[in-house]
Coordinates of N, CA and C in Angstrom, one line a residue:
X285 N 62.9 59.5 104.1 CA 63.1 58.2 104.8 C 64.2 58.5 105.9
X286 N 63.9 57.9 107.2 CA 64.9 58.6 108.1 C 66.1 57.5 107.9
X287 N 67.0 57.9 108.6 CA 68.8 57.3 108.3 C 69.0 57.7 109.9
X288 N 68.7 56.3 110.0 CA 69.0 56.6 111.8 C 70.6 55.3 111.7
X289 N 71.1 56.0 112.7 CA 72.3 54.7 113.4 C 71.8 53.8 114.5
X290 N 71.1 52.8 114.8 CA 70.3 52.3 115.9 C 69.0 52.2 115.4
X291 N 68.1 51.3 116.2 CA 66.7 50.9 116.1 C 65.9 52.0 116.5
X292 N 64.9 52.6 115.5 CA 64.2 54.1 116.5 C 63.2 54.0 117.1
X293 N 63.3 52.8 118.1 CA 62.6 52.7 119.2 C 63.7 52.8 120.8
X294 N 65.2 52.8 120.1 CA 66.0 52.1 121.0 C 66.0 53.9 122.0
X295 N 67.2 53.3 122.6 CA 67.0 54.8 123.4 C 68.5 55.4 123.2
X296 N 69.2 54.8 122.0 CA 70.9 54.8 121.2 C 70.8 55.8 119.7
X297 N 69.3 55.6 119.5 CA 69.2 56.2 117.7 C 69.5 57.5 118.0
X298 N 70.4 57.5 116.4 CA 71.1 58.6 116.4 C 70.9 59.4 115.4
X299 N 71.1 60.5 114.1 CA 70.1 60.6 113.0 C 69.3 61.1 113.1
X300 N 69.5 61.6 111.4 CA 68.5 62.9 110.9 C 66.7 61.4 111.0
X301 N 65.7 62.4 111.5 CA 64.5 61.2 111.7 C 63.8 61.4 110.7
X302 N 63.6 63.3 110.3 CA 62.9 63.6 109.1 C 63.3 64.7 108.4
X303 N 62.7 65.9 108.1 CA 63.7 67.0 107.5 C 63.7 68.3 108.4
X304 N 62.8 68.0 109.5 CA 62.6 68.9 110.6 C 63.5 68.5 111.5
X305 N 63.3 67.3 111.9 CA 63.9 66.8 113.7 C 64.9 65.5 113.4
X306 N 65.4 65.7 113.9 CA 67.1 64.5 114.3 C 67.0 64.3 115.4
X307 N 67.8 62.9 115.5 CA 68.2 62.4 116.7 C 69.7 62.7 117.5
X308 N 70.1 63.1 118.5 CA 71.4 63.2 118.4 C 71.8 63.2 120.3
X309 N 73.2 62.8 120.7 CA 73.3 62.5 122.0 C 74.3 63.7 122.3
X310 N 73.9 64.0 123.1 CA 74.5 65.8 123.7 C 74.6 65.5 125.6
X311 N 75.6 65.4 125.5 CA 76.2 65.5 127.4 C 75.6 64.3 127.5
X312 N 75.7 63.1 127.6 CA 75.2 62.0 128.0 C 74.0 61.7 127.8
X313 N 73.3 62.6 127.2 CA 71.3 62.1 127.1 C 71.3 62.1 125.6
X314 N 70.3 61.2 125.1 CA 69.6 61.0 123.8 C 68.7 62.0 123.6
X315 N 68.5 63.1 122.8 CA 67.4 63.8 122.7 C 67.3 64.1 120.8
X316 N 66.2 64.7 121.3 CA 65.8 64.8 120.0 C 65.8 66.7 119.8
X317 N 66.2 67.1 118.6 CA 66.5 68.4 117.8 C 65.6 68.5 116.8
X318 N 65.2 70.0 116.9 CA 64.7 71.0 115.7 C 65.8 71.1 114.5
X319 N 65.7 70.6 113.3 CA 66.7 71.5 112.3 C 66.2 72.9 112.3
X320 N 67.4 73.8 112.2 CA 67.2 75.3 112.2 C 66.7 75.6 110.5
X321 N 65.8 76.1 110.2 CA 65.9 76.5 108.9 C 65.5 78.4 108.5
X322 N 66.1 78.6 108.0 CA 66.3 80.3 107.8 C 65.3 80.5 107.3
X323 N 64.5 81.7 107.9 CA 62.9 82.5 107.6 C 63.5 83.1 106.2
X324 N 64.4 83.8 105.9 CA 64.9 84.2 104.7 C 66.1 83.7 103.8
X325 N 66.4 82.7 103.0 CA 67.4 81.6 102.7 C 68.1 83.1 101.8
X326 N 67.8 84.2 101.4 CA 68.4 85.1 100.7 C 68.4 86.2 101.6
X327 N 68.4 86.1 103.2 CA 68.8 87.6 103.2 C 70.4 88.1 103.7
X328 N 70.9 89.4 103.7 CA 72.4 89.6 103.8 C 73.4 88.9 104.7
X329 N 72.9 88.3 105.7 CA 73.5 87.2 106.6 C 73.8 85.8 105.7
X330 N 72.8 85.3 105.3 CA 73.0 84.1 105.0 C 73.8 84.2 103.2
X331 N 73.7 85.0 102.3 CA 73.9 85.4 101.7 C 75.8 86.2 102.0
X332 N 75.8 86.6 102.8 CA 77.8 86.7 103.6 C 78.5 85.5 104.0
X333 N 77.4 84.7 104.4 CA 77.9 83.3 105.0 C 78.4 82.5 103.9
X334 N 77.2 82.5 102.7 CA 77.4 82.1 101.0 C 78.8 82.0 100.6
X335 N 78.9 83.0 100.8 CA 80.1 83.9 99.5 C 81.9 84.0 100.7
X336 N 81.6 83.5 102.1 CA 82.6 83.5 102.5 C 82.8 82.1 102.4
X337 N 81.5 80.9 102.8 CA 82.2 79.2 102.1 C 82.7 79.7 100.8
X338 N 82.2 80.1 99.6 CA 82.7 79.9 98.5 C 84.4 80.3 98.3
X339 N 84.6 81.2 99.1 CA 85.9 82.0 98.9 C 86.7 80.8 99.9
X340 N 86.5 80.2 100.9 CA 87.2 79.5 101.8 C 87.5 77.9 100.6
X341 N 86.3 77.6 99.8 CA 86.3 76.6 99.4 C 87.4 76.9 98.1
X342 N 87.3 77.8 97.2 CA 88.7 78.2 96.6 C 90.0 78.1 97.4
X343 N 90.0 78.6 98.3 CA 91.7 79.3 98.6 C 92.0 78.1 99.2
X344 N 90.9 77.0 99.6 CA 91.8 75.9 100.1 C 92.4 74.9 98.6
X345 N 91.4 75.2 97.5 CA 92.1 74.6 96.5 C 93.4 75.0 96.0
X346 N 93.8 76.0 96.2 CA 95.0 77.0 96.1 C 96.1 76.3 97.5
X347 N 96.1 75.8 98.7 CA 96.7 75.6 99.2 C 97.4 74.5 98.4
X348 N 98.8 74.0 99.0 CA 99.9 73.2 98.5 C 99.7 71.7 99.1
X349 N 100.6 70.9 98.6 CA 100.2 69.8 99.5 C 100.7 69.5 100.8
X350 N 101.4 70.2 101.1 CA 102.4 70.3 102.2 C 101.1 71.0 103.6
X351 N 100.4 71.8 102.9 CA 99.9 73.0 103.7 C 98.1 72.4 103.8
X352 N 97.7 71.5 103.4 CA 96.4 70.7 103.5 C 97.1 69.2 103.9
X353 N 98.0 69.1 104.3 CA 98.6 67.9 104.5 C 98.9 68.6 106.3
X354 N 99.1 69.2 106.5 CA 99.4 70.6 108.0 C 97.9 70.3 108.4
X355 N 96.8 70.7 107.8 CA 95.5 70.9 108.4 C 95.2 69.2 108.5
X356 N 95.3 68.5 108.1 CA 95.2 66.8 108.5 C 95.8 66.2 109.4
X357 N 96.9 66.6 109.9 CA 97.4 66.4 111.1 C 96.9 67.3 111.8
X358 N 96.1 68.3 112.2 CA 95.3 69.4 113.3 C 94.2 68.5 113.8
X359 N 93.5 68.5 111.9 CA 92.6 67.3 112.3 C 92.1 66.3 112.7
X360 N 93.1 65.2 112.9 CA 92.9 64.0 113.4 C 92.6 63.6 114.9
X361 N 92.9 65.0 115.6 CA 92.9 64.8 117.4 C 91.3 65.0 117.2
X362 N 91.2 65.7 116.5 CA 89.4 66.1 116.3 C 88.1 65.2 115.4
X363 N 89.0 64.1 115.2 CA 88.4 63.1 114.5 C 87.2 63.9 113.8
X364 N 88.2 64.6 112.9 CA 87.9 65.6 111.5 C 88.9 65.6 110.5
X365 N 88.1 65.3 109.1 CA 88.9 65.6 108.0 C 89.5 66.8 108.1
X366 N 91.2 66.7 107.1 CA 91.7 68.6 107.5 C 90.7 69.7 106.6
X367 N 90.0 69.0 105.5 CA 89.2 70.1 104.8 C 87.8 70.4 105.9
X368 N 87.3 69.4 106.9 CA 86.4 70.0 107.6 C 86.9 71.0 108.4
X369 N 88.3 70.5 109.1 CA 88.4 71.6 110.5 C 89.1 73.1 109.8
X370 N 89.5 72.5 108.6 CA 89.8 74.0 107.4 C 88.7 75.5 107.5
X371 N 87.7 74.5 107.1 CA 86.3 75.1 106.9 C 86.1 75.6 108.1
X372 N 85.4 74.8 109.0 CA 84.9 75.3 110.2 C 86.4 76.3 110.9
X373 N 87.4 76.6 110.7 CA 87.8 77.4 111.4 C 87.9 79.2 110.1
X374 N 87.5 78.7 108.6 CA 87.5 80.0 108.3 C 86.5 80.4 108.2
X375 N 85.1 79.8 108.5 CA 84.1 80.7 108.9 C 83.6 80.7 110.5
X376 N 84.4 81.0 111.0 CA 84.4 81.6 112.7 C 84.4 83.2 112.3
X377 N 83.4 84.0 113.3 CA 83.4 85.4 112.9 C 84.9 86.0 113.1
X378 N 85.8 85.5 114.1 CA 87.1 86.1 114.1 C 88.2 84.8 113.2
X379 N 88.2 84.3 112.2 CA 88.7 83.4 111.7 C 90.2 83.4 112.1
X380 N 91.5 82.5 112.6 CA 92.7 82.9 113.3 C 93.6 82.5 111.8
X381 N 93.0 82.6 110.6 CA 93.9 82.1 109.3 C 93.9 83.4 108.6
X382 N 94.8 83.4 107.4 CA 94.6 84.9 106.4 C 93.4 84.6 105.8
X383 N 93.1 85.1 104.9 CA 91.9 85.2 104.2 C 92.5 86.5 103.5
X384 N 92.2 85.8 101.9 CA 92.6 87.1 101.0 C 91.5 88.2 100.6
X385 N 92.1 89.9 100.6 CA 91.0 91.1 100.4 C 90.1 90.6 99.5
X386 N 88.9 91.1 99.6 CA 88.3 91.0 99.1 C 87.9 92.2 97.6
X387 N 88.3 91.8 96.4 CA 88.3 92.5 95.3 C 89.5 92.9 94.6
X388 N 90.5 91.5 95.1 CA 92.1 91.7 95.1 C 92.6 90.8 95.7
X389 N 94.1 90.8 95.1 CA 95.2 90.0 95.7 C 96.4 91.1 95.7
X390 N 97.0 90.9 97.1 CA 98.8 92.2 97.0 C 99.6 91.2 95.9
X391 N 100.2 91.6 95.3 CA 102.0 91.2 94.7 C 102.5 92.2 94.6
X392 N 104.1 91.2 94.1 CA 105.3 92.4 94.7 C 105.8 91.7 95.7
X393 N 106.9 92.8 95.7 CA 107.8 92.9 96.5 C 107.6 93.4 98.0
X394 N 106.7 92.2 98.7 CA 107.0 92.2 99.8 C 107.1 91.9 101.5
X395 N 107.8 92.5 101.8 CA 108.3 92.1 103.3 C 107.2 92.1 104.6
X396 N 107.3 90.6 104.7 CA 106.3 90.5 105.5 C 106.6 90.5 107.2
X397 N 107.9 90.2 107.0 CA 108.5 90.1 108.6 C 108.8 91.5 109.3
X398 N 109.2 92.6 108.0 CA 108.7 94.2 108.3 C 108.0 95.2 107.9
X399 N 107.0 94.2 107.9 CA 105.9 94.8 107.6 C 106.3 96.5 106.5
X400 N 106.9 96.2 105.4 CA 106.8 97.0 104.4 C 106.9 96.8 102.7
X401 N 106.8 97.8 101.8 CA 106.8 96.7 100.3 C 107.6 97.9 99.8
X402 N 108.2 96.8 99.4 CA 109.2 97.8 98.9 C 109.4 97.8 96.8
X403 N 110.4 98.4 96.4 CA 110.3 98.8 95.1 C 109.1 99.4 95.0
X404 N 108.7 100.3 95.4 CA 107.3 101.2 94.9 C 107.6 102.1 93.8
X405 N 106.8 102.2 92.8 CA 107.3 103.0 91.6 C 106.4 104.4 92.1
X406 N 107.0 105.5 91.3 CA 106.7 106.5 91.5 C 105.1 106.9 91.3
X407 N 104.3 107.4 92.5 CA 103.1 107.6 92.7 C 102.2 108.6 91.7
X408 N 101.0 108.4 91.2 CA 100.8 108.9 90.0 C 99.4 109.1 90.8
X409 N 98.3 108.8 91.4 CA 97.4 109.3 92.3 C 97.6 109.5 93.6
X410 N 96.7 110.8 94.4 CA 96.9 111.5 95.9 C 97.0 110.1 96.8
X411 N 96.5 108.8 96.4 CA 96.1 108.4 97.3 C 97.1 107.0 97.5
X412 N 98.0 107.1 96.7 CA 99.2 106.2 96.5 C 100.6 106.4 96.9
X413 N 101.1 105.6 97.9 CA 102.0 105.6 98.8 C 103.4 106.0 97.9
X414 N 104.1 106.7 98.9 CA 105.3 107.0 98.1 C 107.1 106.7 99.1
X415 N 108.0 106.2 98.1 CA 109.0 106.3 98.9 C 109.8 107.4 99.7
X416 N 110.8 106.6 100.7 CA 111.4 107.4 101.3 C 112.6 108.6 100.4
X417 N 112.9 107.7 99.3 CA 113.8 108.4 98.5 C 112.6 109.4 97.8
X418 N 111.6 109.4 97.3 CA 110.8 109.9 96.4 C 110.4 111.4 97.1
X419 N 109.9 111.3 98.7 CA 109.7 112.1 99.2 C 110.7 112.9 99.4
X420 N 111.6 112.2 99.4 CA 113.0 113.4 100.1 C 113.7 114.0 99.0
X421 N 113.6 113.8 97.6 CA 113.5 114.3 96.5 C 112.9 115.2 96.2
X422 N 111.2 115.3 96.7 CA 110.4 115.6 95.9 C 109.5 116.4 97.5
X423 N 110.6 117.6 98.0 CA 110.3 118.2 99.7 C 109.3 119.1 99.4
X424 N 108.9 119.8 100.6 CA 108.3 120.6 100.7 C 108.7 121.9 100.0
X425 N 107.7 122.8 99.2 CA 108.6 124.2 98.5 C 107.5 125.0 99.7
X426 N 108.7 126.2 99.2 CA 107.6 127.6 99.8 C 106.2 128.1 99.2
X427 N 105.1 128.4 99.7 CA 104.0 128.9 99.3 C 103.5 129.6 100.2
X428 N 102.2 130.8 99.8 CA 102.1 131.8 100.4 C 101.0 130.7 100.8
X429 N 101.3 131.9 102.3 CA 100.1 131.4 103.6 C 98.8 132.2 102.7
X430 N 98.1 131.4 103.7 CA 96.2 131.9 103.4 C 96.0 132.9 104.4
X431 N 96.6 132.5 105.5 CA 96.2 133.1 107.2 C 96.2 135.3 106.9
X432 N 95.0 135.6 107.6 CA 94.8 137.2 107.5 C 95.4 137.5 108.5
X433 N 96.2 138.7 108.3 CA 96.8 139.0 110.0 C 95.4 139.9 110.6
X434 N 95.5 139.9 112.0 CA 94.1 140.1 112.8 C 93.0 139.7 112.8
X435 N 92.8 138.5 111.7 CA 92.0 137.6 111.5 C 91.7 136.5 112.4
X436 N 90.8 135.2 112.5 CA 90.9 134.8 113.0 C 91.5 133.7 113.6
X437 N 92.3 133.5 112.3 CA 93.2 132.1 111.8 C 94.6 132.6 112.0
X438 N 94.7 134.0 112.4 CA 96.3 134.4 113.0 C 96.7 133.9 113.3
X439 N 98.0 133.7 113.6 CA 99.2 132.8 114.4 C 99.8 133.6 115.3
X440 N 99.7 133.9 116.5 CA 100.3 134.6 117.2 C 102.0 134.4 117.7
X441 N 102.5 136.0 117.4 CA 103.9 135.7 117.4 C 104.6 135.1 118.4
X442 N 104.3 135.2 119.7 CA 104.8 134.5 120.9 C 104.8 133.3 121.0
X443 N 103.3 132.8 120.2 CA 103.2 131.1 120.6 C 103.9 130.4 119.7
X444 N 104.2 131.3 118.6 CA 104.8 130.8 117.3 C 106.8 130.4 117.9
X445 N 107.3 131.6 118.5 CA 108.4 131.5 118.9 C 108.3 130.4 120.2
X446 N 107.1 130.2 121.4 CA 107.5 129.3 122.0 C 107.0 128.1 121.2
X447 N 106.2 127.9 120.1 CA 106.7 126.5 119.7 C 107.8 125.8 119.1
X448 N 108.3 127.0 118.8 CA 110.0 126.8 117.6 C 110.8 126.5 119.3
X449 N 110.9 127.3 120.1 CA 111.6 126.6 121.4 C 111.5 125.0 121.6
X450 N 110.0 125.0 121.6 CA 109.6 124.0 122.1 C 110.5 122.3 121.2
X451 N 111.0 123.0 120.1 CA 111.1 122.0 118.8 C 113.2 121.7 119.2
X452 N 113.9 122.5 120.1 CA 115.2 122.4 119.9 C 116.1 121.1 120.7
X453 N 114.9 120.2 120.6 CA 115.6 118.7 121.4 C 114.6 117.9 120.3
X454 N 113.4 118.2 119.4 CA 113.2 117.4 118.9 C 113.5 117.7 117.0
X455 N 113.5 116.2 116.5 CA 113.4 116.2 115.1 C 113.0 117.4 113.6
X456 N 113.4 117.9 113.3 CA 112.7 118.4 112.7 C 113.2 117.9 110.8
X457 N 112.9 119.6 109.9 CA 113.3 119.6 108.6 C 114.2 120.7 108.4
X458 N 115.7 120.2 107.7 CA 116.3 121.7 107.3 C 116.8 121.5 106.0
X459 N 116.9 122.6 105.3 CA 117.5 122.6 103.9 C 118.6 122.2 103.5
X460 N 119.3 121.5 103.0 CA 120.8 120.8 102.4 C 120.7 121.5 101.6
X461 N 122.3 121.6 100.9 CA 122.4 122.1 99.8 C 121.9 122.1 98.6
X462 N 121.5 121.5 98.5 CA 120.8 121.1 96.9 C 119.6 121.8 97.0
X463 N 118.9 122.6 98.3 CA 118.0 123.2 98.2 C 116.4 122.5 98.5
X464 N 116.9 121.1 99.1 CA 115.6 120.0 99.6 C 115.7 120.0 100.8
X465 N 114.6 119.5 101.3 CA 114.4 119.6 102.9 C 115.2 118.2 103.4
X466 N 116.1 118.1 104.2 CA 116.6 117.1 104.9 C 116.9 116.8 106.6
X467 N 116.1 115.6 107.2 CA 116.1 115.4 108.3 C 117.4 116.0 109.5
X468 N 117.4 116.6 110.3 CA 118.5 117.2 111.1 C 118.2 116.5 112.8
X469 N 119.0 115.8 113.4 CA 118.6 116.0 114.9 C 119.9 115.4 115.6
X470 N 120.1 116.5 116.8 CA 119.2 117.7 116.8 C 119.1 118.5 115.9
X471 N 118.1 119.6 115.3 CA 118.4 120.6 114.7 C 118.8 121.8 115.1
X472 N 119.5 122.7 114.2 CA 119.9 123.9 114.4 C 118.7 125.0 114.9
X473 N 119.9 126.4 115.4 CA 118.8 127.0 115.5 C 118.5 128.0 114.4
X474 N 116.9 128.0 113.6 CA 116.4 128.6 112.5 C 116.0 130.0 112.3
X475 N 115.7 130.5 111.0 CA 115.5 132.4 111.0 C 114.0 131.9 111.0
X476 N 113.2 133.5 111.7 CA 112.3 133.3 111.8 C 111.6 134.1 110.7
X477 N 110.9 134.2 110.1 CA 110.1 135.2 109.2 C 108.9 135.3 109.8
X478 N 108.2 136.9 109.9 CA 106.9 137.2 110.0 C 106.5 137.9 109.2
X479 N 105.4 137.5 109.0 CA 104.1 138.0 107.9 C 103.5 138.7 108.2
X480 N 103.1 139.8 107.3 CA 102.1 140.4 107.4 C 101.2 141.4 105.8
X481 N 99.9 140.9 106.1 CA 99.9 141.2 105.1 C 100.5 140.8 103.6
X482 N 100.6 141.5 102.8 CA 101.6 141.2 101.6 C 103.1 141.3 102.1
X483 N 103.5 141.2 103.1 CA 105.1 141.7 103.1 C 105.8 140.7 103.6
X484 N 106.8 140.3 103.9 CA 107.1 139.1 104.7 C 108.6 139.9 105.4
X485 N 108.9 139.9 106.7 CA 110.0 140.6 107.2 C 110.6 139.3 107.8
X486 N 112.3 139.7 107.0 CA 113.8 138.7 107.7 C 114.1 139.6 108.9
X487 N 114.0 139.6 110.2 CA 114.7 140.3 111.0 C 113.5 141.6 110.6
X488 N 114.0 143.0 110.3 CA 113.4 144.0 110.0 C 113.4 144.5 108.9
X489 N 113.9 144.1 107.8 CA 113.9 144.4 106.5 C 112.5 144.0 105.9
X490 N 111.8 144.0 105.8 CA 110.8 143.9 104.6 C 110.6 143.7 103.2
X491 N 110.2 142.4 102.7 CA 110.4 142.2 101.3 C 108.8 141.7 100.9
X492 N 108.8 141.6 99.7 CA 107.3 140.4 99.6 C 107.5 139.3 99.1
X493 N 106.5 138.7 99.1 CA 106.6 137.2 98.5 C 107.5 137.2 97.0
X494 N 107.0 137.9 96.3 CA 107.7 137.1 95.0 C 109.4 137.8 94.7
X495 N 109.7 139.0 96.2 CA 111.3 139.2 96.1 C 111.9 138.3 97.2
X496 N 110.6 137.4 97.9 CA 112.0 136.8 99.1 C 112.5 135.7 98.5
X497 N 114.1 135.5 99.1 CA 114.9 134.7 98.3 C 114.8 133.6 99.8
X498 N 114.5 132.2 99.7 CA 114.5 131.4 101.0 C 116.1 130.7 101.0
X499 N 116.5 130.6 99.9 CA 118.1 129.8 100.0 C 118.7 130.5 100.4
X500 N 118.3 132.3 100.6 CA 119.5 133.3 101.2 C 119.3 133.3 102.7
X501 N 118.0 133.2 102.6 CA 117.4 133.2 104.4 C 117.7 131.7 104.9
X502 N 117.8 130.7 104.4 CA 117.9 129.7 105.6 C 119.2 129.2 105.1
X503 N 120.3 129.3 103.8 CA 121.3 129.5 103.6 C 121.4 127.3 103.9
X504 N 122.5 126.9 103.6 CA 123.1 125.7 103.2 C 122.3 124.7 103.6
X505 N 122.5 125.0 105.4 CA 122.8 124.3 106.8 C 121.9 124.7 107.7
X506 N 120.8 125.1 107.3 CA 120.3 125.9 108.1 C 119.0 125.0 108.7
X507 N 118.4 125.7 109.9 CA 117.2 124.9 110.5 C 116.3 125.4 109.3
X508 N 115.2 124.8 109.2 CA 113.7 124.7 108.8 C 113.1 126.5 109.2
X509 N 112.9 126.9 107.9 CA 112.9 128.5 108.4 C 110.6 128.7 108.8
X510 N 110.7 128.8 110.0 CA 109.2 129.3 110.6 C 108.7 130.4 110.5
X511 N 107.5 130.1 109.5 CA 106.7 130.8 109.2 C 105.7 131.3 109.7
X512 N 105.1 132.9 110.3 CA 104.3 133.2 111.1 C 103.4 134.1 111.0
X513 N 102.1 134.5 111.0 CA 101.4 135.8 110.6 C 101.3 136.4 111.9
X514 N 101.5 137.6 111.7 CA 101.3 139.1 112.9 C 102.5 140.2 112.4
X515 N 101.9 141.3 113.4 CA 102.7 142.5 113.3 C 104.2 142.4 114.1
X516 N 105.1 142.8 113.1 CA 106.4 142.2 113.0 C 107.2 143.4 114.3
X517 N 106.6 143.9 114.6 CA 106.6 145.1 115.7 C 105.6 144.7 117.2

């Protein structure tokens, strides 16, 4: 049965006419409209569209009264309820409101004005963030290179020394006493070791891996000691 506003002979009727076609006034003319209806009511489009009204229609139940009482005053210039102009602005492909992850909510502690969260407990998977104390605790140790000398993954000694140049105006890592890596800048200037082979040479002495001592080579205070493969000659 159609539900027109006006006589539907008049040239004013406004209204749905049947389940296909409406009446409706667009830029100053009366015309008549196709309803759109989806060739697939289930495929991945309309089905995204689904499930993002449903999530919009929760989180507005979650708003406060203060905060759906905010969207009613947006509303009213638009002679729209605030739950309409709610809706229609969180399903816009770029929506300008939050909208919570999907498969989750964050809690905790935290800071949203700098952008960081803090109290993080100590990380127990690779893929979980860790603090600044945790990290500086928990530095870099020594381990043997993989690199073959004359191989192809060499490090050549020259480029090795002008990158360590290259490092004595910027940031680096040096050992503190306690034997952890600690921020220095500027940094000092550091010993170099070259590799080769099984042997690792301080200067010209020659030792191997499991006799070099690194708290004797880079000592209290010292820069971040650089590590290099080639012939030490």
């Amino acid at each position: 049965m159609p539900k027109l506003r006006g006589p539907i002979l008049s040239l004013g009727a406004t209204g749905g006419l049947t389940k296909l076609f409406s009446l409706a006034r667009r830029m100053g003319q009366n015309i008549i409209e196709r309803k759109p209806i989806p060739v697939d009511a289930k495929s991945p489009a309309q089905l995204f569209n689904r499930h993002m009204f449903t999530k919009c229609v929760d989180l507005w139940h979650l708003l406060s009264e203060a905060e759906k009482a905010e969207w009613e005053r947006l509303a009213t210039p638009r002679h729209m309820t605030g739950y309409a102009w709610y809706i229609s602005q969180c399903l816009r492909p770029n929506p300008g409101i939050y909208l919570p992850l999907q498969g989750g909510t964050m809690s905790g502690d935290i800071d949203m004005a700098k952008n960081r969260l803090l109290k993080l407990p100590a990380p127990t998977h690779n893929q979980e963030a860790a603090t600044k104390g945790y990290a500086d605790t928990h530095g870099m140790v020594a381990h043997e290179s993989t690199h073959v000398k004359d191989g192809a993954d060499e490090i050549d000694s020259a480029l090795a020394i002008e990158a360590m140049a290259g490092l004595a105006n910027t940031k680096i890592w040096q050992g503190n006493a306690a034997g952890r890596p600690a921020p220095v800048d500027p940094p000092a200037a550091g010993a170099v070791l070259v590799v080769a082979e099984t042997e690792v040479f301080d200067g010209d002495s020659p030792t191997t891996w499991t006799d070099l001592d690194l708290s004797a080579v880079v000592g209290a205070n010292s820069a971040l000691v650089l590590l290099k493969i080639g012939n030490p000659t």
